[in-house]
mmCIF file with all atom_site columns, N, CA and C and ligand atoms in Angstrom:
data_model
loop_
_atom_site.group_PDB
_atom_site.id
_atom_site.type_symbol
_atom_site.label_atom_id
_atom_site.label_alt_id
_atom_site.label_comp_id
_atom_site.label_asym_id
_atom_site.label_entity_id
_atom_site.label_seq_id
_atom_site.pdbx_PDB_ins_code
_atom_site.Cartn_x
_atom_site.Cartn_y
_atom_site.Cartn_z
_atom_site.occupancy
_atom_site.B_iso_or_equiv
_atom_site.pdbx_formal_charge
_atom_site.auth_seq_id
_atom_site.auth_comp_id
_atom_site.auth_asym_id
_atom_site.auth_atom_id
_atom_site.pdbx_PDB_model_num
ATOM   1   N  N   . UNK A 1 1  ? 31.758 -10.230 -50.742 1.00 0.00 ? 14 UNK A N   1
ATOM   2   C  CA  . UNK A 1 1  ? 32.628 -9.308  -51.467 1.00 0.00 ? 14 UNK A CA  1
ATOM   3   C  C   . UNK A 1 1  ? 32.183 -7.868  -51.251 1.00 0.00 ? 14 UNK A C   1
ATOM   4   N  N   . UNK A 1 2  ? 30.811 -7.798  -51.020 1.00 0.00 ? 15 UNK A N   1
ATOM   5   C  CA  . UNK A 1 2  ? 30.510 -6.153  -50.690 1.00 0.00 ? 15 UNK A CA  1
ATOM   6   C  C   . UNK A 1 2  ? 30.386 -6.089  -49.352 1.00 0.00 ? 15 UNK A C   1
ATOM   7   N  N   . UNK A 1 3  ? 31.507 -6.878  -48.695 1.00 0.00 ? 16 UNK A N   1
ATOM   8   C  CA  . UNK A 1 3  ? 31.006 -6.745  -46.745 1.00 0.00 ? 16 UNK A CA  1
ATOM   9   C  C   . UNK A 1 3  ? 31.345 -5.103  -46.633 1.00 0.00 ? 16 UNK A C   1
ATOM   10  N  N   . UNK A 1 4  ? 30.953 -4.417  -46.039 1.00 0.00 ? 17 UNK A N   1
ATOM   11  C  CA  . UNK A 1 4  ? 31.186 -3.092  -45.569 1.00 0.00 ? 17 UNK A CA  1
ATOM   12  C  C   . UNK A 1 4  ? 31.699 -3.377  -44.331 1.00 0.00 ? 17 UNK A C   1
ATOM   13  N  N   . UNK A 1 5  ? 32.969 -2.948  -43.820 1.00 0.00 ? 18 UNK A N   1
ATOM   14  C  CA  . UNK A 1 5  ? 33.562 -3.443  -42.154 1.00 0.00 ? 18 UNK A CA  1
ATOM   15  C  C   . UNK A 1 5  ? 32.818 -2.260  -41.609 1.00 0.00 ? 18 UNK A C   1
ATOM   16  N  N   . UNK A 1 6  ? 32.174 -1.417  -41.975 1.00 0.00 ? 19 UNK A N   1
ATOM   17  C  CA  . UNK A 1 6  ? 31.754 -0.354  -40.771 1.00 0.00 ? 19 UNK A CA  1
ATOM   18  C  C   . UNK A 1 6  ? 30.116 -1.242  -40.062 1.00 0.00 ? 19 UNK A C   1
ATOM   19  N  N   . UNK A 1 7  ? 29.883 -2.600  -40.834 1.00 0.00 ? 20 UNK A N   1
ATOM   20  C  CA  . UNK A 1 7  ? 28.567 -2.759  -40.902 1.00 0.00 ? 20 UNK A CA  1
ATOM   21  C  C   . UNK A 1 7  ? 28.711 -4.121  -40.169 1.00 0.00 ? 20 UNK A C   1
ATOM   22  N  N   . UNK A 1 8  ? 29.381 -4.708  -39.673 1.00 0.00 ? 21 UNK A N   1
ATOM   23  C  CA  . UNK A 1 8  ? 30.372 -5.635  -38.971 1.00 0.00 ? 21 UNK A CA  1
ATOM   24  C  C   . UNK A 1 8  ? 29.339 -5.660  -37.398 1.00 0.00 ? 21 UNK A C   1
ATOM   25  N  N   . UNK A 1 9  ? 29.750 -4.580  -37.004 1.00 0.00 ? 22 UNK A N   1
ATOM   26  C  CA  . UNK A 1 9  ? 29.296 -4.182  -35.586 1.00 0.00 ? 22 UNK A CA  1
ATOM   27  C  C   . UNK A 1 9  ? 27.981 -3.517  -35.793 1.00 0.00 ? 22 UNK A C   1
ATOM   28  N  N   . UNK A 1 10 ? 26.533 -4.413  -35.774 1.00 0.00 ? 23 UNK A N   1
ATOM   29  C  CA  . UNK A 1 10 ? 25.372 -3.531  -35.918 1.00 0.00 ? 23 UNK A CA  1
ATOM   30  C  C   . UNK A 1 10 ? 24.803 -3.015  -34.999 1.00 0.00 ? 23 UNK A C   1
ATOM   31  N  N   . UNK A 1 11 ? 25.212 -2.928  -33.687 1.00 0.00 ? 24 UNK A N   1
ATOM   32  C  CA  . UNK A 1 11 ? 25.024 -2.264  -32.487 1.00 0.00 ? 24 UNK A CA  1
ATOM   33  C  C   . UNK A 1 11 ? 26.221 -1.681  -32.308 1.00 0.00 ? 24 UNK A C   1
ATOM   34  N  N   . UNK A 1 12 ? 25.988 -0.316  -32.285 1.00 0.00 ? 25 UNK A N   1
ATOM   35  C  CA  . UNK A 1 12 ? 26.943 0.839   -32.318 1.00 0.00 ? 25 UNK A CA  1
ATOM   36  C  C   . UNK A 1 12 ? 26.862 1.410   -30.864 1.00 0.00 ? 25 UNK A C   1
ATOM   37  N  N   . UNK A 1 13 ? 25.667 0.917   -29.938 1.00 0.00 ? 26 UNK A N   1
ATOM   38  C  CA  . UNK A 1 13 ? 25.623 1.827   -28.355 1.00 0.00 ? 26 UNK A CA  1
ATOM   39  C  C   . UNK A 1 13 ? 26.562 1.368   -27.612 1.00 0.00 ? 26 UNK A C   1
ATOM   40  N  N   . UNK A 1 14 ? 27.223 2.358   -27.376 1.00 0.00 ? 27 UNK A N   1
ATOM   41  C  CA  . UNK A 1 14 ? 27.840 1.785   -26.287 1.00 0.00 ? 27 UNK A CA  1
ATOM   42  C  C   . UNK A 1 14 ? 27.865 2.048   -24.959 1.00 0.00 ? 27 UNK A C   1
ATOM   43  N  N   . UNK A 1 15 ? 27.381 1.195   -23.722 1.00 0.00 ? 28 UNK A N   1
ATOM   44  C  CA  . UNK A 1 15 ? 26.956 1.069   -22.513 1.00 0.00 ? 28 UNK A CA  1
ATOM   45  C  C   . UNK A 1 15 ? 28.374 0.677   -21.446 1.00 0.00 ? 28 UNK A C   1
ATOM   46  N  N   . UNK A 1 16 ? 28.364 1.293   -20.706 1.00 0.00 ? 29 UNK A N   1
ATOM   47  C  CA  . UNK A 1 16 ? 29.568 1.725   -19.770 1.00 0.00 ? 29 UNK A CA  1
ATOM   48  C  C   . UNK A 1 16 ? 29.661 -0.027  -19.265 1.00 0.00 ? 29 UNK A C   1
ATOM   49  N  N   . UNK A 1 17 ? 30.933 -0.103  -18.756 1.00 0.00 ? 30 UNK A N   1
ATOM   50  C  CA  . UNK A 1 17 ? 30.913 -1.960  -18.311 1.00 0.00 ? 30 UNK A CA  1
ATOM   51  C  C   . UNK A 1 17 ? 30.708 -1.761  -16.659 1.00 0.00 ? 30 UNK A C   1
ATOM   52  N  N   . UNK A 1 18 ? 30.813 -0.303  -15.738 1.00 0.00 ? 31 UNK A N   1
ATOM   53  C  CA  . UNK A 1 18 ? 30.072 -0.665  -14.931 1.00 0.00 ? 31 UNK A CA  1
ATOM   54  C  C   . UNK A 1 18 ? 29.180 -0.535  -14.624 1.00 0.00 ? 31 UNK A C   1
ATOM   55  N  N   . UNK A 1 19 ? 28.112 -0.524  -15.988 1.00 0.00 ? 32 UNK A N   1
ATOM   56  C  CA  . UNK A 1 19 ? 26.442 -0.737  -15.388 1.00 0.00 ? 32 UNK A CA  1
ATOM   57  C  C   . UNK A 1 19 ? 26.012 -1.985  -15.571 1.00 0.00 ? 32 UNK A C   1
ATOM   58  N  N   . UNK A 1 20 ? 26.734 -2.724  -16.282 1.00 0.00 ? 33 UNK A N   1
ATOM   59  C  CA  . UNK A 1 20 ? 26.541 -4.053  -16.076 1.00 0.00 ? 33 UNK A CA  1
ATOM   60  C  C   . UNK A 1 20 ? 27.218 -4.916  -15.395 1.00 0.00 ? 33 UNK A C   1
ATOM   61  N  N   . UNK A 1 21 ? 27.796 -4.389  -14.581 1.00 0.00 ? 34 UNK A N   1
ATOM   62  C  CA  . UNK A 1 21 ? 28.591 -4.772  -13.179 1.00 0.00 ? 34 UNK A CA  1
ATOM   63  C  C   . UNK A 1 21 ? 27.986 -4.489  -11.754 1.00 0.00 ? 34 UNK A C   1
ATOM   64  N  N   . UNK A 1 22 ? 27.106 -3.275  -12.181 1.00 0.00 ? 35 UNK A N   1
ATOM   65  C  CA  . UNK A 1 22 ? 27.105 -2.857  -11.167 1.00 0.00 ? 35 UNK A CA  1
ATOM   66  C  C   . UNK A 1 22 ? 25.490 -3.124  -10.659 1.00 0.00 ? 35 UNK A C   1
ATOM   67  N  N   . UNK A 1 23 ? 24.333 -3.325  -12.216 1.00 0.00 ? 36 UNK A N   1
ATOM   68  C  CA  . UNK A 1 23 ? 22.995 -3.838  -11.887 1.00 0.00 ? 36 UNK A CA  1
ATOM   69  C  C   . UNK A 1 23 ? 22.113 -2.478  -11.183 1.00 0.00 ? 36 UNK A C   1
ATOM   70  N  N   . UNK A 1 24 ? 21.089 -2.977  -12.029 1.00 0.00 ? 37 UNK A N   1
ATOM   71  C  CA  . UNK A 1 24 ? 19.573 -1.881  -11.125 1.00 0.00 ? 37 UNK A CA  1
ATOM   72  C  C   . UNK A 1 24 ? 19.913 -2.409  -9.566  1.00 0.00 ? 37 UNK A C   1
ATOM   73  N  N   . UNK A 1 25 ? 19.204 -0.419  -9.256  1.00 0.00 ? 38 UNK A N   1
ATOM   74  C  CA  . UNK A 1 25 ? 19.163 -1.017  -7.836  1.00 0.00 ? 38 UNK A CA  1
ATOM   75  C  C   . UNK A 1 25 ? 20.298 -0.130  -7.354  1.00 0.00 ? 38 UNK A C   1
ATOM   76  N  N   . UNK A 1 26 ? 21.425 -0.559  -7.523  1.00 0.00 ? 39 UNK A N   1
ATOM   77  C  CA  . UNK A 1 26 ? 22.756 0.132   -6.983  1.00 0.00 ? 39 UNK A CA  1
ATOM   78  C  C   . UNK A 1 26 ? 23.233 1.472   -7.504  1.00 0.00 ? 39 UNK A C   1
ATOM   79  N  N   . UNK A 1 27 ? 22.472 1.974   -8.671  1.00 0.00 ? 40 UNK A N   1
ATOM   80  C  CA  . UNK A 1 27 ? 23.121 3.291   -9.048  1.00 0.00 ? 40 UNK A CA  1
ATOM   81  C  C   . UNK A 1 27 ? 22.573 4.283   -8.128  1.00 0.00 ? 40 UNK A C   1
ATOM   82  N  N   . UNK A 1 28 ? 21.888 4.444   -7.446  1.00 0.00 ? 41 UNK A N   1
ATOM   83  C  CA  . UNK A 1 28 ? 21.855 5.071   -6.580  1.00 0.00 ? 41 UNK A CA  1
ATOM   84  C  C   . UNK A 1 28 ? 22.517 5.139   -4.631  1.00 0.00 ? 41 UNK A C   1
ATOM   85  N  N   . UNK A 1 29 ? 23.137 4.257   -5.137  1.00 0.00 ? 42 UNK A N   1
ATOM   86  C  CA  . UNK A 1 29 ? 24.250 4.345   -3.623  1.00 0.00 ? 42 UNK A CA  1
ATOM   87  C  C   . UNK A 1 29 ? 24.724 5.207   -3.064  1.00 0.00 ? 42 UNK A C   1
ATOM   88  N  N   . UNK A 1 30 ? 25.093 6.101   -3.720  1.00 0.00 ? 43 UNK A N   1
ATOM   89  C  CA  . UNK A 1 30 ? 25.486 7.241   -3.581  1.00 0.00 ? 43 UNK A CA  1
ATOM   90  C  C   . UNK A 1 30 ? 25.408 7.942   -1.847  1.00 0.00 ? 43 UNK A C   1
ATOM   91  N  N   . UNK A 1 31 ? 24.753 9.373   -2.472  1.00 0.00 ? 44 UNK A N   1
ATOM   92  C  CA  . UNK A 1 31 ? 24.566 9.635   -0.949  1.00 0.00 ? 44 UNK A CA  1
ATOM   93  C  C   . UNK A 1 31 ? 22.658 9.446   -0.472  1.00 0.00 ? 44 UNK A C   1
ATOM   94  N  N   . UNK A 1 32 ? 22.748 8.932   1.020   1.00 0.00 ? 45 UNK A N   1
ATOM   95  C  CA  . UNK A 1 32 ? 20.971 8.496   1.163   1.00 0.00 ? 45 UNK A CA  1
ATOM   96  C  C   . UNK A 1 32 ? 21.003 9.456   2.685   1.00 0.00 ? 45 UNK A C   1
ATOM   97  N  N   . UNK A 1 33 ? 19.913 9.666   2.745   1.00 0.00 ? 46 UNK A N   1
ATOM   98  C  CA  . UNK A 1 33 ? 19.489 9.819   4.347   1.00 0.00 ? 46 UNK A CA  1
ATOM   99  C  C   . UNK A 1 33 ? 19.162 8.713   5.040   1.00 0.00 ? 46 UNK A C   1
ATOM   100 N  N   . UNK A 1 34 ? 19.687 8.458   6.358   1.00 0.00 ? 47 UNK A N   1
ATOM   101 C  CA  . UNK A 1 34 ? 20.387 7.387   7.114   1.00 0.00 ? 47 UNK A CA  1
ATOM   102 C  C   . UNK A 1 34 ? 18.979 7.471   7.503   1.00 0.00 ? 47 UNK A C   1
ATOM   103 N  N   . UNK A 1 35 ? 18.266 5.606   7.522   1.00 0.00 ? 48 UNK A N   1
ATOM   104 C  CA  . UNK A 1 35 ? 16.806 5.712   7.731   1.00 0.00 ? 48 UNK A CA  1
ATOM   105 C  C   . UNK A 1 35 ? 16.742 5.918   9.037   1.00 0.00 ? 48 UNK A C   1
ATOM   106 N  N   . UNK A 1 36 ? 17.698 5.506   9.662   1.00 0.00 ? 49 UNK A N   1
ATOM   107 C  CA  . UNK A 1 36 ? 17.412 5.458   11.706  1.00 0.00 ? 49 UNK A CA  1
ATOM   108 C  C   . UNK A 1 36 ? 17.173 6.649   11.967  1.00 0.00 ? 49 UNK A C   1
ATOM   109 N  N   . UNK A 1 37 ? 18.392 7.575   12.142  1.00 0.00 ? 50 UNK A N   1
ATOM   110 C  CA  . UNK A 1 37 ? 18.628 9.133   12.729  1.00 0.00 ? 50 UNK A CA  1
ATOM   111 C  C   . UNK A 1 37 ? 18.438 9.882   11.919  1.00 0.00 ? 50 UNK A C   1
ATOM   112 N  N   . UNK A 1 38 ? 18.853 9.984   10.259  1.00 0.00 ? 51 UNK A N   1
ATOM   113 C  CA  . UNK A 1 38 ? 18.251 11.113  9.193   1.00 0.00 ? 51 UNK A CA  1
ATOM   114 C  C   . UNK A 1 38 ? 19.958 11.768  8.912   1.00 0.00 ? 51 UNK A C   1
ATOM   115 N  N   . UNK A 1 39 ? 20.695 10.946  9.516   1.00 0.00 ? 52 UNK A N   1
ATOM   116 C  CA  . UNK A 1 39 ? 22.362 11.353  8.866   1.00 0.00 ? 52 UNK A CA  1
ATOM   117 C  C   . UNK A 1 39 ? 22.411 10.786  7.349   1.00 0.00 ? 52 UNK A C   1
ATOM   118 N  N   . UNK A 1 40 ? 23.521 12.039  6.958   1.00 0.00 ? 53 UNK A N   1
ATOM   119 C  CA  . UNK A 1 40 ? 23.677 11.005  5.956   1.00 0.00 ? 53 UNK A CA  1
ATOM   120 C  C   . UNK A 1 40 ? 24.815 10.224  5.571   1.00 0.00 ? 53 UNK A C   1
ATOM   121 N  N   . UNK A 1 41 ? 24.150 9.037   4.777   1.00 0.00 ? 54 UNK A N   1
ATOM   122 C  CA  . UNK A 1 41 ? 24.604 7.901   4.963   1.00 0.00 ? 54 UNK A CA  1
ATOM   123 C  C   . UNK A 1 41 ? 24.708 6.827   3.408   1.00 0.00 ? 54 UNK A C   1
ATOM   124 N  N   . UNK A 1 42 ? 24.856 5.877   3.233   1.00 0.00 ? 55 UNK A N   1
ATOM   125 C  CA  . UNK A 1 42 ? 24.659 5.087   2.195   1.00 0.00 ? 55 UNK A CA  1
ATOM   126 C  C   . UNK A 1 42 ? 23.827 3.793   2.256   1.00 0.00 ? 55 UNK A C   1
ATOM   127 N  N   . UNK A 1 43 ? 23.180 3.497   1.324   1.00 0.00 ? 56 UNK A N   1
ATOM   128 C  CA  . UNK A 1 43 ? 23.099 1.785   1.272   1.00 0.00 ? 56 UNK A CA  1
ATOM   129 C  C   . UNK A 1 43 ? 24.250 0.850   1.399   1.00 0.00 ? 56 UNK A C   1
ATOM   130 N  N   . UNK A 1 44 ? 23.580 0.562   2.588   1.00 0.00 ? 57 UNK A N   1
ATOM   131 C  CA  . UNK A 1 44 ? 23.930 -0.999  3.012   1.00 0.00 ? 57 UNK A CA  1
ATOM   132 C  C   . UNK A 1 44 ? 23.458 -2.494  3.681   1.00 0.00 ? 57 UNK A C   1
ATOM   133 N  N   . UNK A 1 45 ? 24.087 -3.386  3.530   1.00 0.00 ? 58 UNK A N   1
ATOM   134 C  CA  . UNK A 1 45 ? 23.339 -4.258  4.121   1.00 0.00 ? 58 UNK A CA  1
ATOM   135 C  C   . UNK A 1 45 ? 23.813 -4.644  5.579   1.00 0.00 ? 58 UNK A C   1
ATOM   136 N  N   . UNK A 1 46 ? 23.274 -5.514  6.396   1.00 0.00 ? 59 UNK A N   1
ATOM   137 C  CA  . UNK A 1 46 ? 23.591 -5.821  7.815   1.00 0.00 ? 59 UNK A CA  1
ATOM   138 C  C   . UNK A 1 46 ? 24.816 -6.600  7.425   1.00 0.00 ? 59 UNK A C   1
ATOM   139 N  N   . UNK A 1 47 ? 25.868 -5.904  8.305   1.00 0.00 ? 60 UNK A N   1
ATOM   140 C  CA  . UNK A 1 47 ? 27.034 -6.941  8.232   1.00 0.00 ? 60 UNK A CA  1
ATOM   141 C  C   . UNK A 1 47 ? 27.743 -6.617  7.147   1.00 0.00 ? 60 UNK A C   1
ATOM   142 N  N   . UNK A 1 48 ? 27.181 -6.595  6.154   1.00 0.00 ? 61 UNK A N   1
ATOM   143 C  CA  . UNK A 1 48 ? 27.463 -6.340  4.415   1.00 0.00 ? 61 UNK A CA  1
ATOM   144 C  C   . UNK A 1 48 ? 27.634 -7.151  4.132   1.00 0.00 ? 61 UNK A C   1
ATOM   145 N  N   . UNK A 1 49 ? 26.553 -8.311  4.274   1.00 0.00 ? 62 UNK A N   1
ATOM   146 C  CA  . UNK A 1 49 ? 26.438 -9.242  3.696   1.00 0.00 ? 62 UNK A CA  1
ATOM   147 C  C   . UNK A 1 49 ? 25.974 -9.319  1.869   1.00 0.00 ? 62 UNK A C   1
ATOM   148 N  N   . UNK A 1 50 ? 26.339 -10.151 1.767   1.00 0.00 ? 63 UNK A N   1
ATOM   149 C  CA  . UNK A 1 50 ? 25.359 -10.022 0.071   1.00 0.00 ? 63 UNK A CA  1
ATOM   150 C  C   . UNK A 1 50 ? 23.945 -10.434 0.134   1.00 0.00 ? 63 UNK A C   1
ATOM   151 N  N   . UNK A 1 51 ? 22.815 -10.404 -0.507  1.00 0.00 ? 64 UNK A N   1
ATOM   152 C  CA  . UNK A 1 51 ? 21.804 -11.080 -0.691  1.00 0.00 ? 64 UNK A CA  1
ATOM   153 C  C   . UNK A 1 51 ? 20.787 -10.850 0.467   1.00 0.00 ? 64 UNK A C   1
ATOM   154 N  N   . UNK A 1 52 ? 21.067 -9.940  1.016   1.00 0.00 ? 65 UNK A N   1
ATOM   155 C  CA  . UNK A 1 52 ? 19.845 -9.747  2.459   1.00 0.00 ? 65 UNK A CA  1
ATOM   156 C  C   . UNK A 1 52 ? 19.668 -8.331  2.187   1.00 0.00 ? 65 UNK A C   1
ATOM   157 N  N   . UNK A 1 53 ? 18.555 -7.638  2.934   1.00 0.00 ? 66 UNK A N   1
ATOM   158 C  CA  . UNK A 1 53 ? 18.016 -6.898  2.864   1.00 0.00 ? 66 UNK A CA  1
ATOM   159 C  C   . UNK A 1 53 ? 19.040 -5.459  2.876   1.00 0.00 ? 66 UNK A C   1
ATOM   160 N  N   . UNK A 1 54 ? 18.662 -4.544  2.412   1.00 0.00 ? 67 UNK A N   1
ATOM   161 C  CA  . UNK A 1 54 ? 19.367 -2.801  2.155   1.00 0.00 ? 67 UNK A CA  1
ATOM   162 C  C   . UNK A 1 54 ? 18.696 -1.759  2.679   1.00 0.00 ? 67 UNK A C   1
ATOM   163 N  N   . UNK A 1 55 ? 19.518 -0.948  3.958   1.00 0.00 ? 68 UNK A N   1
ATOM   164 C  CA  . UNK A 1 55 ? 19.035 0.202   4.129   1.00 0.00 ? 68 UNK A CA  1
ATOM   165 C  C   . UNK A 1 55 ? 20.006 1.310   3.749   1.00 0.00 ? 68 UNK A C   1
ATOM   166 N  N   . UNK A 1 56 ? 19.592 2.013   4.103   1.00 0.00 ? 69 UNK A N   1
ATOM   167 C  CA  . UNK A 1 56 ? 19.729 3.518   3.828   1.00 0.00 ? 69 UNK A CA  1
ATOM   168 C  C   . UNK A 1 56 ? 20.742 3.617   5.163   1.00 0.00 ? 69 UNK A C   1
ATOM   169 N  N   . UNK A 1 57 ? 21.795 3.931   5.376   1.00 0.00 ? 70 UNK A N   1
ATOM   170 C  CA  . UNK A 1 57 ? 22.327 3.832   7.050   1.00 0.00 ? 70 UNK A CA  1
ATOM   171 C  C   . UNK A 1 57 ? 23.711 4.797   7.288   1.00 0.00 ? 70 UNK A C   1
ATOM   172 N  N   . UNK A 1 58 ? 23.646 5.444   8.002   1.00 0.00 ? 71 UNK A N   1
ATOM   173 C  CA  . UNK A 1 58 ? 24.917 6.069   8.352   1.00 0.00 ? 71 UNK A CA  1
ATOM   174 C  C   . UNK A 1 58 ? 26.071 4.758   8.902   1.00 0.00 ? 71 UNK A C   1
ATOM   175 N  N   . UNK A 1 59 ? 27.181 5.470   9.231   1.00 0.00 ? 72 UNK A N   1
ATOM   176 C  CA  . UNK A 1 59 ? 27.928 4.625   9.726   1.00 0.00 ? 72 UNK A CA  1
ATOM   177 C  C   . UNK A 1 59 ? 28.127 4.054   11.413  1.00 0.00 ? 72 UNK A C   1
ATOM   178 N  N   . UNK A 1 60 ? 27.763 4.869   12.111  1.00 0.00 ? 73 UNK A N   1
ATOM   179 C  CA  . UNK A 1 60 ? 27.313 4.616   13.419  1.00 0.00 ? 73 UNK A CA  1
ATOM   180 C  C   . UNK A 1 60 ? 25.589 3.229   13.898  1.00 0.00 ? 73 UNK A C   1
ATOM   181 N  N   . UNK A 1 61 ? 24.932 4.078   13.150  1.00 0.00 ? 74 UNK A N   1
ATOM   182 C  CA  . UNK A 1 61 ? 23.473 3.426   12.595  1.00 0.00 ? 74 UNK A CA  1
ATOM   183 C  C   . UNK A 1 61 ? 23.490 1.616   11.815  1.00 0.00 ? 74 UNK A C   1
ATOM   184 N  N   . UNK A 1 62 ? 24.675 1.871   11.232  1.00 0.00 ? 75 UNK A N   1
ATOM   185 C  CA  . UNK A 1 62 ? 25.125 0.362   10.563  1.00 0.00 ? 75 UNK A CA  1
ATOM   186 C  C   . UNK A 1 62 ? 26.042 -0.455  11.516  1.00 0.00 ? 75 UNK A C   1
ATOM   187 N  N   . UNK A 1 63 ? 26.770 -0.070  12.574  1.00 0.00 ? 76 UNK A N   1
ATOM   188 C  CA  . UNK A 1 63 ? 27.368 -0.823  13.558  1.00 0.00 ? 76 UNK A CA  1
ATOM   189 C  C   . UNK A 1 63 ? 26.334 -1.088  14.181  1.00 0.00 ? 76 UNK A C   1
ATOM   190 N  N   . UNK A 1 64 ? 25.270 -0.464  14.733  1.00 0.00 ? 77 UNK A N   1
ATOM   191 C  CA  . UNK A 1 64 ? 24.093 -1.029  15.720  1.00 0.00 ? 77 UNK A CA  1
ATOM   192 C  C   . UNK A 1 64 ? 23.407 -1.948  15.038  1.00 0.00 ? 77 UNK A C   1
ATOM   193 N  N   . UNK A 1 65 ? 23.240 -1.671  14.181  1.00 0.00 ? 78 UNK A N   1
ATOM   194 C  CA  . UNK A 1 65 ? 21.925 -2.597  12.692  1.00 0.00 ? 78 UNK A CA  1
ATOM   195 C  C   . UNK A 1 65 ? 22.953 -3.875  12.390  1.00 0.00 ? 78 UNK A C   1
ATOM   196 N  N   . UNK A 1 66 ? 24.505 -3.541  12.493  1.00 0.00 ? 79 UNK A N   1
ATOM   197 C  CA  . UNK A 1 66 ? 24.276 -5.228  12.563  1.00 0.00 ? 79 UNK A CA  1
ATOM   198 C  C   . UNK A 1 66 ? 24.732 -6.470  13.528  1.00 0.00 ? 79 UNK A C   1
ATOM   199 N  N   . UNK A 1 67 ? 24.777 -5.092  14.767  1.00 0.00 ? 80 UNK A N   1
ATOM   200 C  CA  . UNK A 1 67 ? 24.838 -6.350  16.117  1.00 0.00 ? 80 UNK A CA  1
ATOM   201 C  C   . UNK A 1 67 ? 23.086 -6.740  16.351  1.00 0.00 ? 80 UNK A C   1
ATOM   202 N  N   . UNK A 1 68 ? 22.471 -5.736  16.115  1.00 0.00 ? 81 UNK A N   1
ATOM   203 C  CA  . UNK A 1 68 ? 21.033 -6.302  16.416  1.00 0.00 ? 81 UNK A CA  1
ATOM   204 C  C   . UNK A 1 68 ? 20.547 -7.623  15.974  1.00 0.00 ? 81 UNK A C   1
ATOM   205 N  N   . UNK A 1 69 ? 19.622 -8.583  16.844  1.00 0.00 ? 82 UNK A N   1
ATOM   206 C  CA  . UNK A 1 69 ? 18.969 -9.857  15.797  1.00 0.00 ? 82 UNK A CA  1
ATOM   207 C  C   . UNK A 1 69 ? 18.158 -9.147  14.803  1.00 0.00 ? 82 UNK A C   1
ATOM   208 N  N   . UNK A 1 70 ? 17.129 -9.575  13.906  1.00 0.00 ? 83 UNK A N   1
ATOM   209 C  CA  . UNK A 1 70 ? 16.437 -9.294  13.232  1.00 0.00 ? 83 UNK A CA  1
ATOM   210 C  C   . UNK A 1 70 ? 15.131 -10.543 13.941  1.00 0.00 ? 83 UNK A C   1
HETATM 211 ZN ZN1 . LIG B 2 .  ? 22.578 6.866   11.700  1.00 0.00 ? 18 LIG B ZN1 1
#
């Protein structure tokens, strides 16, 4: 009988839905210096695959990186 509705919701922060979409790690995607040549470039992976390794890569730099083997 004394519920207070403002007291309903006891976590009042509210956190953007794409940082929990988007996960540590990735907020910095943005802009990187391309590790090969020093263009700049973004994180990515070979191929753009999911789940394998991330560089730093321009877009020229990422066509070579992912015909190469590893
Ligand atoms: Zn490059």
């Amino acid at each position: 009988m004394a519920d207070d509705p403002s007291a309903t919701g006891t976590c009042s922060v509210q956190i953007p839905a794409r940082i929990h979409a988007v996960g540590p790690g990735w907020q910095a995607e943005a802009e990187r210096t391309g590790e090969f040549c020093g263009a700049p470039g973004s994180i990515r992976t070979r191929d753009d695959r999911l789940g394998v390794w991330r560089k730093a890569v321009c877009g020229t730099c990422h066509s070579a990186w992912s015909r190469i083997a590893s």
